Short mmCIF file of C-alpha atoms in Angstrom, two decimals:
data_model
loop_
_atom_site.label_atom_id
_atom_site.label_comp_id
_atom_site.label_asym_id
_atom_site.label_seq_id
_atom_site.Cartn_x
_atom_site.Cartn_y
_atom_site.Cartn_z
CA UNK A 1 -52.04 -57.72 45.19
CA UNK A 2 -52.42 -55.08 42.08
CA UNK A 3 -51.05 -56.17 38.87
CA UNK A 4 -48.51 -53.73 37.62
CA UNK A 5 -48.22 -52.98 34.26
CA UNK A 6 -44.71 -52.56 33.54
CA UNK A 7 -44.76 -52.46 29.95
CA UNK A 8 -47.10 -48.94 30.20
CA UNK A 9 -44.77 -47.59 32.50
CA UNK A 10 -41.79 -48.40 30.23
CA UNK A 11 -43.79 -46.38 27.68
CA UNK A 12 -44.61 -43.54 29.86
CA UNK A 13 -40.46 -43.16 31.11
CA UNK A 14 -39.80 -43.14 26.91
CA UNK A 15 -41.74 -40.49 25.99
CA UNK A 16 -41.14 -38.47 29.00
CA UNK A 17 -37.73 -38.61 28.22
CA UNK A 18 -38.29 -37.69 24.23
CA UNK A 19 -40.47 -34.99 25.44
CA UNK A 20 -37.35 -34.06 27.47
CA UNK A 21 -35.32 -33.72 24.78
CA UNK A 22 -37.32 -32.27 23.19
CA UNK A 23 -37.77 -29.21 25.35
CA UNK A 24 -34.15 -29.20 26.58
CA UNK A 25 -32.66 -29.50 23.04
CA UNK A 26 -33.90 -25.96 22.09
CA UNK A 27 -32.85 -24.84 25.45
CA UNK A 28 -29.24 -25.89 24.88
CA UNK A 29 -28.47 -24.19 21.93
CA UNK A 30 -30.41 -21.24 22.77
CA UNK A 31 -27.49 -21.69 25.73
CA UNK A 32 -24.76 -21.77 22.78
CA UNK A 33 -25.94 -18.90 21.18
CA UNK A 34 -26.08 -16.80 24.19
CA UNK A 35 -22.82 -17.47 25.17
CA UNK A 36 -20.99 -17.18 21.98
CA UNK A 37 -22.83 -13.50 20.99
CA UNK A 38 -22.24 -12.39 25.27
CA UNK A 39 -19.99 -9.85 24.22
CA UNK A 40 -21.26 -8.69 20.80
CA UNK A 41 -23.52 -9.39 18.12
CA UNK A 42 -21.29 -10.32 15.07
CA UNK A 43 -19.19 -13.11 15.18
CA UNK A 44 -16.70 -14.75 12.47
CA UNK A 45 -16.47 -18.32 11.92
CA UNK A 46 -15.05 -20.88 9.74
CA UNK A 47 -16.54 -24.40 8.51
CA UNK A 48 -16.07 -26.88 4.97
CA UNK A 49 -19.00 -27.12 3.03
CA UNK A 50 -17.20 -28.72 -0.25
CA UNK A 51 -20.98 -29.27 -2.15
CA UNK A 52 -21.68 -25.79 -3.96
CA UNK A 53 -25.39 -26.37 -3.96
CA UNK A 54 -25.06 -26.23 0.24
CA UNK A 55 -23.08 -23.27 0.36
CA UNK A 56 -25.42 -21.48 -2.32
CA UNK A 57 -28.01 -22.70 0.46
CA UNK A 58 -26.27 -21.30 3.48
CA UNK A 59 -25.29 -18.52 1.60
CA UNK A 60 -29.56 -17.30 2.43
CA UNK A 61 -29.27 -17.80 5.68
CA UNK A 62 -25.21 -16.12 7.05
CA UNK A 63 -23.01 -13.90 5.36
CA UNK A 64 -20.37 -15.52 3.46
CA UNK A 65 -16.81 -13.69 3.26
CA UNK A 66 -15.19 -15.76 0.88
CA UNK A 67 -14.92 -19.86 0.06
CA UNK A 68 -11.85 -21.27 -0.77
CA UNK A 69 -10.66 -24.24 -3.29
CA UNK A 70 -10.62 -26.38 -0.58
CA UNK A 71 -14.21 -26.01 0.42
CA UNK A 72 -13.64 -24.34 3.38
CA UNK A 73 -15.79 -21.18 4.43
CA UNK A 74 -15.29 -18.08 6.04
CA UNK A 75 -18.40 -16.06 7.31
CA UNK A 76 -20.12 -13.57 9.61
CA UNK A 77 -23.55 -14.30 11.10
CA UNK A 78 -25.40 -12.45 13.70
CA UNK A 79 -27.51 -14.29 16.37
CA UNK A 80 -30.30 -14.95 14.17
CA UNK A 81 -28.15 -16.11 11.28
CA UNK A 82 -25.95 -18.62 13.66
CA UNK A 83 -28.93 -20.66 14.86
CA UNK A 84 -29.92 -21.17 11.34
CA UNK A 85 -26.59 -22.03 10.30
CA UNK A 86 -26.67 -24.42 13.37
CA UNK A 87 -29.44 -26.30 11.85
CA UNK A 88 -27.33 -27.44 9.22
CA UNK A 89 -24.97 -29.51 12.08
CA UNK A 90 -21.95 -28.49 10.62
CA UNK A 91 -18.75 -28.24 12.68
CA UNK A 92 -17.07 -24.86 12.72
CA UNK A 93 -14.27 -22.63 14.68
CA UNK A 94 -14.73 -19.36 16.07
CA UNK A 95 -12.35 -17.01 14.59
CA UNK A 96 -10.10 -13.68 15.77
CA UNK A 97 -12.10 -11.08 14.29
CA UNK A 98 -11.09 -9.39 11.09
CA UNK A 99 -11.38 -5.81 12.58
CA UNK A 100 -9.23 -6.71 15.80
CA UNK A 101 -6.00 -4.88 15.62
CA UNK A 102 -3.02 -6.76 17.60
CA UNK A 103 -0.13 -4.03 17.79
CA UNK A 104 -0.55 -0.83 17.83
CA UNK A 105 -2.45 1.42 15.01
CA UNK A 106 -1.60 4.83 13.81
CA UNK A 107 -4.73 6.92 14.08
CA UNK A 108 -4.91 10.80 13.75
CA UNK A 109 -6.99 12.85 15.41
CA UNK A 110 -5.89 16.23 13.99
CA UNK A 111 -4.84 16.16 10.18
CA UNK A 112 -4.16 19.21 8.09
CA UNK A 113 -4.66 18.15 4.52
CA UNK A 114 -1.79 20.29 3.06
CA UNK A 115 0.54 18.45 5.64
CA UNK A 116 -0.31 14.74 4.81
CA UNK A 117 2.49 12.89 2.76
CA UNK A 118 2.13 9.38 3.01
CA UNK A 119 -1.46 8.65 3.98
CA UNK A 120 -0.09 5.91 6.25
CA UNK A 121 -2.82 5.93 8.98
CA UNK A 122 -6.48 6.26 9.80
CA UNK A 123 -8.04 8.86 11.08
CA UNK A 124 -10.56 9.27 14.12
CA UNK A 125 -14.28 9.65 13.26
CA UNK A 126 -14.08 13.23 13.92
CA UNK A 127 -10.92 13.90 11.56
CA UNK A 128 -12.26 12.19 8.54
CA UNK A 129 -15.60 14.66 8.81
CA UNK A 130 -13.43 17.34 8.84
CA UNK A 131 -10.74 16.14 6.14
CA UNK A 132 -13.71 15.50 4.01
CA UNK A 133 -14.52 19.53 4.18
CA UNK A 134 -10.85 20.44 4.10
CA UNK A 135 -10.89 19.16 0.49
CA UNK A 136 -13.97 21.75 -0.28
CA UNK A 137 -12.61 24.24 1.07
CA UNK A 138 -9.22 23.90 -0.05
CA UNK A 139 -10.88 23.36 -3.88
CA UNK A 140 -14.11 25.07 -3.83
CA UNK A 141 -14.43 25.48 -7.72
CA UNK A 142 -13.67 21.56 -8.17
CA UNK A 143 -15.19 19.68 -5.17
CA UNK A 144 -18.18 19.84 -3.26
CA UNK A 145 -18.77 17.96 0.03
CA UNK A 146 -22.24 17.02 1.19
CA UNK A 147 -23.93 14.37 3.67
CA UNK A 148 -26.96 12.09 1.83
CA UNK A 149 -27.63 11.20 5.66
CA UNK A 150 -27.20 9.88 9.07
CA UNK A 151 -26.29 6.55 10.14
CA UNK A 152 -28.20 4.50 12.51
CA UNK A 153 -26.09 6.34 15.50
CA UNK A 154 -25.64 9.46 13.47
CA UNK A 155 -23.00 9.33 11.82
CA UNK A 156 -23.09 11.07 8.53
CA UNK A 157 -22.46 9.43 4.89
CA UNK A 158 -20.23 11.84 3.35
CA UNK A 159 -19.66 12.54 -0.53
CA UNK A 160 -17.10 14.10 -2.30
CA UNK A 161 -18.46 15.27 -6.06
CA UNK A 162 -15.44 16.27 -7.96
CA UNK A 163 -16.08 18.36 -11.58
CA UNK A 164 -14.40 21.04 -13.33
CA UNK A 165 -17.30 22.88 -13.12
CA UNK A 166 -19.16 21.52 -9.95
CA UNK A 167 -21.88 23.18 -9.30
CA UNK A 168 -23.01 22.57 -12.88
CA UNK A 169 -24.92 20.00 -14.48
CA UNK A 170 -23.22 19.08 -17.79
CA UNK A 171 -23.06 16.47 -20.83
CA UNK A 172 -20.73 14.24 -18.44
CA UNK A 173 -21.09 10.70 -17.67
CA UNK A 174 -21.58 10.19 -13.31
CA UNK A 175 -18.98 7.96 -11.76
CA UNK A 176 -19.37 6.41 -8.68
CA UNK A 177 -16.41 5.06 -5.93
CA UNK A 178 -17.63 4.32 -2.97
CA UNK A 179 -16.40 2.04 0.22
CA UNK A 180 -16.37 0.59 3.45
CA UNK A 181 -20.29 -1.25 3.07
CA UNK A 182 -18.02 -3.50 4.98
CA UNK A 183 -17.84 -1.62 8.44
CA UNK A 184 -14.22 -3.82 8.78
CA UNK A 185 -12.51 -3.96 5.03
CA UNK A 186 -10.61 -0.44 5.32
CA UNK A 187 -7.86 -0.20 3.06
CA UNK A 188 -10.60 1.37 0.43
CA UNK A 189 -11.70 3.58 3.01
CA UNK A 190 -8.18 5.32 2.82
CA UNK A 191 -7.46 4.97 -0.71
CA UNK A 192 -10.64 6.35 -1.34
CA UNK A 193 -9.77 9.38 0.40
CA UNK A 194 -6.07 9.61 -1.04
CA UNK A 195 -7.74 9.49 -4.72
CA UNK A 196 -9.78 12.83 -3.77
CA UNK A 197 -6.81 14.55 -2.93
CA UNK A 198 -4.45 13.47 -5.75
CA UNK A 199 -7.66 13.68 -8.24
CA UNK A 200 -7.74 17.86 -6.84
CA UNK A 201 -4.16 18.21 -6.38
CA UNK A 202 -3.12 17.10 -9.70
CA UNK A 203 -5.83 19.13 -12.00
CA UNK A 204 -4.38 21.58 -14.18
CA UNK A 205 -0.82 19.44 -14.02
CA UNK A 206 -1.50 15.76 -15.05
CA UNK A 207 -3.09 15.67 -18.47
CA UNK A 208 -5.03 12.47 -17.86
CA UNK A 209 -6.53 14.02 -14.27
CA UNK A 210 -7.47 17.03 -16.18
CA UNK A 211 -9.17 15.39 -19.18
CA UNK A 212 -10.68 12.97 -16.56
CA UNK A 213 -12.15 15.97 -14.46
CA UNK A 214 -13.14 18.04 -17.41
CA UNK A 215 -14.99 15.37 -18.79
CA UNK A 216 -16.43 13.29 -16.05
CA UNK A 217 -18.45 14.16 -12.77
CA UNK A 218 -16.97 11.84 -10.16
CA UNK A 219 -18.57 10.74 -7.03
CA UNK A 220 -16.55 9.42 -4.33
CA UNK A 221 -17.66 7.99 -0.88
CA UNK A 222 -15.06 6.63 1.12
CA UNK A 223 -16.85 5.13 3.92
CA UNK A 224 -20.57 4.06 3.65
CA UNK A 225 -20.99 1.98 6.97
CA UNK A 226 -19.40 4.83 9.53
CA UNK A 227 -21.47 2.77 12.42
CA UNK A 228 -19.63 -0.52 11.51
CA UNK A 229 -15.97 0.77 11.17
CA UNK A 230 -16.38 2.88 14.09
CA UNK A 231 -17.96 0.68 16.17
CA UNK A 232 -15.20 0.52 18.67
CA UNK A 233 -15.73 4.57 19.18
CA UNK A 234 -15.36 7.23 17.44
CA UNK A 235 -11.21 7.50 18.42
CA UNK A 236 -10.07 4.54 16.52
CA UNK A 237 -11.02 2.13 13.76
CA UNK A 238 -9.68 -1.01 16.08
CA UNK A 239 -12.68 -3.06 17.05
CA UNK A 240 -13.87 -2.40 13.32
CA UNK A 241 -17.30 -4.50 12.25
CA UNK A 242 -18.93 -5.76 9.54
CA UNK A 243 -22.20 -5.26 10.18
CA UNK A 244 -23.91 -1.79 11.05
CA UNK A 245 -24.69 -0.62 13.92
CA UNK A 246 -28.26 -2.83 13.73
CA UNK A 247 -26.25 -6.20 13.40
CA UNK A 248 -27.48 -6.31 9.79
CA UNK A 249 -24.84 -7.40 6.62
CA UNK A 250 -25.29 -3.96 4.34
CA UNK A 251 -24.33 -5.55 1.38
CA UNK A 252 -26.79 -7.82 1.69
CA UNK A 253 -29.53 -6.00 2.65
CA UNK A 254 -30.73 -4.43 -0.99
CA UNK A 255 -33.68 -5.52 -3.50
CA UNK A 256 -32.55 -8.37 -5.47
CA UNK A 257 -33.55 -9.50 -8.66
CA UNK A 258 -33.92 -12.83 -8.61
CA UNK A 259 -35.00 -12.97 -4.48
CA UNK A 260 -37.70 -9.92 -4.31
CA UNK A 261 -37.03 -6.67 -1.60
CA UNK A 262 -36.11 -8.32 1.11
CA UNK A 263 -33.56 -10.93 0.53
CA UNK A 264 -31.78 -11.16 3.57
CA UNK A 265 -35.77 -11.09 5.60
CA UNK A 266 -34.62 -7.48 7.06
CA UNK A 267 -36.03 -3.86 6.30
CA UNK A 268 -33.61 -1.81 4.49
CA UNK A 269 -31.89 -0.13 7.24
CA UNK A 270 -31.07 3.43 7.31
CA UNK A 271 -27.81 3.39 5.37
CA UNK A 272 -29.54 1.17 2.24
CA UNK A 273 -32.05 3.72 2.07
CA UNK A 274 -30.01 6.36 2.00
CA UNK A 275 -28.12 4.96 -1.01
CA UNK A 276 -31.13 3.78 -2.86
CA UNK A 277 -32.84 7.48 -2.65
CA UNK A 278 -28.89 8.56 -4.05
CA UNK A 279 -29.35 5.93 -7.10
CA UNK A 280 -32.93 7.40 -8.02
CA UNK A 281 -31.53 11.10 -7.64
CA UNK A 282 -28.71 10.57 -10.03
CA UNK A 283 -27.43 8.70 -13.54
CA UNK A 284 -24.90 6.64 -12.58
CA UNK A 285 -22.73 5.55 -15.60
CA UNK A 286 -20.07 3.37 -13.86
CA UNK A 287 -18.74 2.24 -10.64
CA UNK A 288 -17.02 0.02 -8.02
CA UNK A 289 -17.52 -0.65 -4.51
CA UNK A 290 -14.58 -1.08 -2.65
CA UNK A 291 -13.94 -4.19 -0.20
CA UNK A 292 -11.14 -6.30 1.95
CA UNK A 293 -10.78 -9.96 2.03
CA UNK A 294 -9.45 -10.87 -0.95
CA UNK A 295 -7.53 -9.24 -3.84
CA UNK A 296 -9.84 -9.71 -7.06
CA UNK A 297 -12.59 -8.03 -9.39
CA UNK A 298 -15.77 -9.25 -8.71
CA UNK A 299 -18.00 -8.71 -11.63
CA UNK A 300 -21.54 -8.91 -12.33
CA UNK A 301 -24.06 -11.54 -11.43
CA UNK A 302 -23.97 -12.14 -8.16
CA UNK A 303 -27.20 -13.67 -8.10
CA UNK A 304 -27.37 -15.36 -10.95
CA UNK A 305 -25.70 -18.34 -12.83
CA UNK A 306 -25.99 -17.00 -16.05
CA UNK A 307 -23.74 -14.50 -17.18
CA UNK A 308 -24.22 -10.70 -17.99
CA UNK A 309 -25.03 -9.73 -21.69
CA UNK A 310 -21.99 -7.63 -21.15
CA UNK A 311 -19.45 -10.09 -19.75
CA UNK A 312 -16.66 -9.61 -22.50
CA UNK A 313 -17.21 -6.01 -21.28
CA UNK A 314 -17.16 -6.73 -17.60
CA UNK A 315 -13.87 -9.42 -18.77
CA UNK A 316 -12.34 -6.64 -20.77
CA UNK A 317 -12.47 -3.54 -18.15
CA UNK A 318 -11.76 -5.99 -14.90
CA UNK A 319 -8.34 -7.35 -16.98
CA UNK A 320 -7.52 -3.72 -17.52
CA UNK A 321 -7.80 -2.93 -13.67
CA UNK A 322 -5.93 -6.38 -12.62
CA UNK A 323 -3.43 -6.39 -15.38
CA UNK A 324 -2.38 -2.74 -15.01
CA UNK A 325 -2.12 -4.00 -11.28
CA UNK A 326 0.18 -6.49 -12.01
CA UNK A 327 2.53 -4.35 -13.61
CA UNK A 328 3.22 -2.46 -10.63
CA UNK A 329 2.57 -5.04 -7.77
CA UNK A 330 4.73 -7.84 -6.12
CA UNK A 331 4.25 -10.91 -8.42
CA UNK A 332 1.51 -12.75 -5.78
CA UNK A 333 -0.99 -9.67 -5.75
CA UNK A 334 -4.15 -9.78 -7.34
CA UNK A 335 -3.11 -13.05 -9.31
CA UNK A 336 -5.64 -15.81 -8.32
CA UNK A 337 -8.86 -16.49 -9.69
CA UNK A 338 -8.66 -15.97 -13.42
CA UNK A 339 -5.67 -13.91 -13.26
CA UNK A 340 -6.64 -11.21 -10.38
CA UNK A 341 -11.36 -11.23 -11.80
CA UNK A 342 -14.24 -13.09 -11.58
CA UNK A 343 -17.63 -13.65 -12.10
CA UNK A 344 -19.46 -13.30 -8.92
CA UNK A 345 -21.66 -16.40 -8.89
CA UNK A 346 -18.72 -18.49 -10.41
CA UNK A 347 -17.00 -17.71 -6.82
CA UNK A 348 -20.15 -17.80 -4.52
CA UNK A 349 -23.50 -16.33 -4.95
CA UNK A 350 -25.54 -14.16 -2.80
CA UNK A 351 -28.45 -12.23 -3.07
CA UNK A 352 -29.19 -8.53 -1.67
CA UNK A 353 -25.38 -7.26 -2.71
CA UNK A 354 -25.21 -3.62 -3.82
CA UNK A 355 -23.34 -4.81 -6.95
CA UNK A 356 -26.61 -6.42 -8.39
CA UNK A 357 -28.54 -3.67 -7.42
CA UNK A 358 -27.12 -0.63 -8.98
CA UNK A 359 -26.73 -3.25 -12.18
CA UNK A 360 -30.15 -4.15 -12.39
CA UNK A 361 -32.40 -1.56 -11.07
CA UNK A 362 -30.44 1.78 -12.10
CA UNK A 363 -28.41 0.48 -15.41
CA UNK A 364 -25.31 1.40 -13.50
CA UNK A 365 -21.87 -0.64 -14.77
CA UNK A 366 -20.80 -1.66 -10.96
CA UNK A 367 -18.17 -4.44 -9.91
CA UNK A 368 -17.05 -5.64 -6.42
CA UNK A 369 -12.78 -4.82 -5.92
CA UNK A 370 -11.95 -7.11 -3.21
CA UNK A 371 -8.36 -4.82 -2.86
CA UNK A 372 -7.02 -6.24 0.37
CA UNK A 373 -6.51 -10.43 1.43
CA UNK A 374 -6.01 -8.55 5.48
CA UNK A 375 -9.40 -6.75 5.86
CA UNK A 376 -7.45 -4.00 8.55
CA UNK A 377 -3.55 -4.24 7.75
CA UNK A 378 -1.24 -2.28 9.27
CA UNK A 379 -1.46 1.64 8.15
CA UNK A 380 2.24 1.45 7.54
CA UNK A 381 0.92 -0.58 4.54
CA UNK A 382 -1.04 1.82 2.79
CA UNK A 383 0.65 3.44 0.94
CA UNK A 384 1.87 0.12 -0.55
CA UNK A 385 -1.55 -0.25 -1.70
CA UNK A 386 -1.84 2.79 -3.22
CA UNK A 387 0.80 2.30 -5.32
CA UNK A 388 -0.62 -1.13 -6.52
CA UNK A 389 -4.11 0.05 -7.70
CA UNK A 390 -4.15 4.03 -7.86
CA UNK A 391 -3.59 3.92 -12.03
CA UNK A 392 -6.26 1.13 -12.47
CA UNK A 393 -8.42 3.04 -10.27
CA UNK A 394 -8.01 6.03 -12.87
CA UNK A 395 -8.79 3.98 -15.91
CA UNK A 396 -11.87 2.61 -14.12
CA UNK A 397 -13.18 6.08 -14.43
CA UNK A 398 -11.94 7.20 -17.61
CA UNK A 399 -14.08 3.85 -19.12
CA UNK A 400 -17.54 5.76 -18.02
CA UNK A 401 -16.60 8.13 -20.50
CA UNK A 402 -16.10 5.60 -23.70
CA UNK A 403 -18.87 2.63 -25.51
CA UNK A 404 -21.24 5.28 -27.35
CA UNK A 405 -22.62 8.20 -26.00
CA UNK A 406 -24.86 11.39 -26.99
CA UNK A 407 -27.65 13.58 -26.28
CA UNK A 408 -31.55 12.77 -27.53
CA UNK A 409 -33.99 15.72 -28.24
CA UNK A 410 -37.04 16.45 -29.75
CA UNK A 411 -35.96 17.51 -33.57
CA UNK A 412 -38.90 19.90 -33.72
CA UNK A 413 -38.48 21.34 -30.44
CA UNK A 414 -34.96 20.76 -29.71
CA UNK A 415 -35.56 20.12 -25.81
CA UNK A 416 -33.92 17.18 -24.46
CA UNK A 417 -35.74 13.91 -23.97
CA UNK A 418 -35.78 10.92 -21.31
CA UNK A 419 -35.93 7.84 -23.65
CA UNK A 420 -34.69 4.13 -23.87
CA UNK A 421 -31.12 2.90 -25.73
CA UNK A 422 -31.88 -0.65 -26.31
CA UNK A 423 -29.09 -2.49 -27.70
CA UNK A 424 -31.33 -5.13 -30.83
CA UNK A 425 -30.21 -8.54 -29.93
CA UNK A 426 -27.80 -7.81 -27.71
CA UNK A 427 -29.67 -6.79 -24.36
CA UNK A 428 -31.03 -8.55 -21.25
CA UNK A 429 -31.40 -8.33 -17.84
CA UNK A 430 -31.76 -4.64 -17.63
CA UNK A 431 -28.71 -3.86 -19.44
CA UNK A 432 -30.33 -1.33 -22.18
CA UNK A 433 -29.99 2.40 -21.09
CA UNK A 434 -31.69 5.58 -20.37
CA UNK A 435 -30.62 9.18 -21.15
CA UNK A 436 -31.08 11.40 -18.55
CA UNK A 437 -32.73 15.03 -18.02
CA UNK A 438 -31.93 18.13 -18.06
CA UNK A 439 -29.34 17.00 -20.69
CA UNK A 440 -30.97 13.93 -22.90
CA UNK A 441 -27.36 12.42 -22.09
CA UNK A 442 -26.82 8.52 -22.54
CA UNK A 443 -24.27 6.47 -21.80
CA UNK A 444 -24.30 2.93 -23.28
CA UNK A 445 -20.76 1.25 -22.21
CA UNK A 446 -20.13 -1.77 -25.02
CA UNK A 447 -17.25 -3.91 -25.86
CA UNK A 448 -15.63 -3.39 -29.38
CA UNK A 449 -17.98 -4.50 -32.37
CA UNK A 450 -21.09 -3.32 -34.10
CA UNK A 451 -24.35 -2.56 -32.79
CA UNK A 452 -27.78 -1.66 -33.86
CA UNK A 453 -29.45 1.09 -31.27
CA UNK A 454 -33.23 1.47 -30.72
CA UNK A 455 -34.29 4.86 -29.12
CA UNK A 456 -37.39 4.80 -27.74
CA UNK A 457 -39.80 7.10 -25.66
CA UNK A 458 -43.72 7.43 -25.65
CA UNK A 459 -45.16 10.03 -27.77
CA UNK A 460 -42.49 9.61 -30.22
CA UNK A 461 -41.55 7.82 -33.26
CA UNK A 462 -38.72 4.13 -32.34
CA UNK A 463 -35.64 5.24 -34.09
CA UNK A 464 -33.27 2.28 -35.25
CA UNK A 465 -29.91 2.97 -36.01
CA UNK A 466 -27.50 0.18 -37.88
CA UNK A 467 -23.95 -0.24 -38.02
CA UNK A 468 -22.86 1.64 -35.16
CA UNK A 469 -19.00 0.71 -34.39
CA UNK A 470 -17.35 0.74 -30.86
CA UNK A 471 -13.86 0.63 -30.47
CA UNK A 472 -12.46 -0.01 -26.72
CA UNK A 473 -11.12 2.77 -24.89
CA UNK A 474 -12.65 5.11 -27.46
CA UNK A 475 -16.31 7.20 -26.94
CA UNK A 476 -18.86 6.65 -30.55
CA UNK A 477 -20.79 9.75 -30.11
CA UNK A 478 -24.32 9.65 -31.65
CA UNK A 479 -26.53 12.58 -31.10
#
């Protein structure tokens, strides 16, 4: 009789089984994924990840809504995104998605501007298109209305330039609103389009709208991910998302400075290059990009720890915006944090965020207004909101037009000239200035103090000029 040799066989049954597991693992959550994106591909979790250095790590890999004191997370991931996320063995929950309306939502199809009173609704794909033109037509010598492209599905990214003289290019500072990158944080989207009308409805009549127009060419995009917002159809924002129509986080999904072109290991989809060609076209001064989520300013870095060479600046403007809220809110709006701001990374960081961008690649002044804790409330709320932020939303653009400003030009010639404002021993990080052609207009936004300037440009003499004094809220003109 054959010897058998159990002890090889009792090896051969163990690693057939690892190999087993091995094989089947994969397979299983291959399963889970498959089954919790069936439907779509965004989905909305929760999970605690109370170590910061974990959630800056996870922060690479998902899109992270917002983190609160208790450690616990809120975030979107696609399917790619989840099984990373899922490496990290964390427990989570599923959530209701943000953009899932339970009731029933006021949306117009047909809206005559001249009839609109309380801008308590939302409006189909179709009648936001057309309100955008209504406001051209209706103010031809003050606003002009223009697409810088097509969505992924083809939906166009509208702009609404508003100037006393429009079609003009003059010694003006550019200001830029826009919102929406968020597909499913809408109450910007609305207030957005309310601040076009009562910016063109109230020239000529409010003083501060008149100086502000006069002075000031103002940009306004009210929704800059049509694909995501509209991804239920065209006939209603309920079913809102996130993500764009490619299952890719916008706002995460620019050049960073600290993690290269690709941060988020996508291409820039149609929407960030669309934006990014906008950026190089124009000279934006000052900005803010309107989200949902939570009710804060969210100022410059994102990416980084350290902070901005501006941040009394960034401290001084965003306490203007929140405490000028306050004084017209109910007493629990816009009051956490550090009393309604702050600093981006000190909340959470991530990398690829518009914010960043425009900061550090096009000199722009840009901060995050998280304006909204419910990312889709009820329309019957809007104009509630409106009456919370609509003056802080005016100062915001009345500061592009302080800090010190002028024109540079050739003193033989007397054309104008693109050349660098470099603030000595003050600037970092990209923060120094250009001026801009056809005008030779800079805009370099400072907190109160004094500064020494160094203009710069090649085939000319540096110029260094001492003592010059800013005082907030006021414009230090040197030519």
């Amino acid at each position: 009789m054959k010897h058998i040799n159990y002890r090889s066989i009792l090896i051969i049954l163990i690693l057939s089984t690892f190999h087993f597991v091995s094989i089947s693992q994969p397979a299983t959550k291959i399963d889970l994924i498959e089954k919790i994106f069936q439907d779509e591909g965004e989905k909305y979790f929760s999970f605690f990840a109370s170590d910061r250095s974990l959630i800056e790590q996870l922060s690479h890999g998902i899109s992270i809504d917002r983190v609160e004191n208790s450690g616990k997370v809120f975030a979107y991931a696609n399917k790619k995104e989840f099984a990373r996320f899922l490496e990290y063995g964390l427990a989570y929950d599923i959530l209701p998605h943000p953009g899932d309306f339970h009731g029933e939502l006021k949306i117009l199809d047909q809206i005559n501007l001249r009839d609109i009173e309380e801008w308590d609704f939302y409006p189909t794909y179709d009648a936001y298109v057309d309100l955008m033109y209504q406001f051209a037509e209706q103010y031809p010598s003050l606003c002009q209305v223009f697409s810088i492209g097509q969505s992924n599905q083809g939906r166009e990214i509208l702009f609404a330039k508003i100037s006393d003289n429009v079609s003009l290019k003059e010694n003006e500072p550019q200001f830029l609103y826009t919102s929406s990158i968020h597909g499913d944080e809408l109450t910007g989207y609305i207030l957005t389009l309310r601040l076009i009308d009562y910016l063109l409805s109230n020239y000529g009549t409010v003083p501060k709208v008149t100086d502000m127009v006069n002075g000031i060419e103002i940009w306004i995009n009210p929704l800059s991910n049509p694909d995501g917002t509209y991804a239920g159809g065209n006939s209603t924002v309920d079913g809102a998302r996130r993500y764009n129509a490619l299952w890719v986080d916008l706002n995460r999904n620019y050049p960073d400075a600290e993690d290269g072109p690709h941060p988020d290991g996508e291409d820039w989809q149609t929407e960030t290059m669309r934006f990014m060609e906008l950026a190089e076209d124009n000279h934006f001064v000052s900005g803010t990009n309107f989200h949902g989520g939570e009710e804060v300013c969210n100022y410059p870095w994102d990416t980084w720890s350290r902070l901005a060479v501006d941040d009394e600046w960034w401290q001084y403007v965003c306490h203007e915006y929140a405490d000028t809220v306050h004084l017209y809110a109910p007493s629990n709006y816009m009051s956490d944090f550090d009393d309604g701001i702050t600093n981006g990374y000190a909340w959470y960081t991530i990398s690829g965020g518009r914010q960043d961008y425009m900061n550090y690649f096009h000199q722009m002044r840009e901060f995050t207004l998280e304006i909204s804790d419910v990312k889709l409330p009820d329309p019957s709320q809007l104009p509630s909101f409106w009456q919370y932020n609509y003056r802080s939303m005016l100062n915001y653009i009345e500061q592009s037009a302080f800090g010190v400003r002028g024109t540079i030009k050739d003193s033989v010639s007397g054309w104008p000239v693109k050349a660098e404002v470099y603030t000595i021993l003050h600037d970092l990080d990209s923060s120094w200035v250009y001026s801009s052609l056809p005008i030779g207009n800079y805009h370099r936004l400072l907190y109160a103090g004094n500064y020494t300037l160094r203009f710069s440009a090649p085939g000319y003499e540096t110029k260094v000029v001492n003592n010059v004094q800013v005082v907030n809220r006021q414009a230090t003109v040197l030519d």
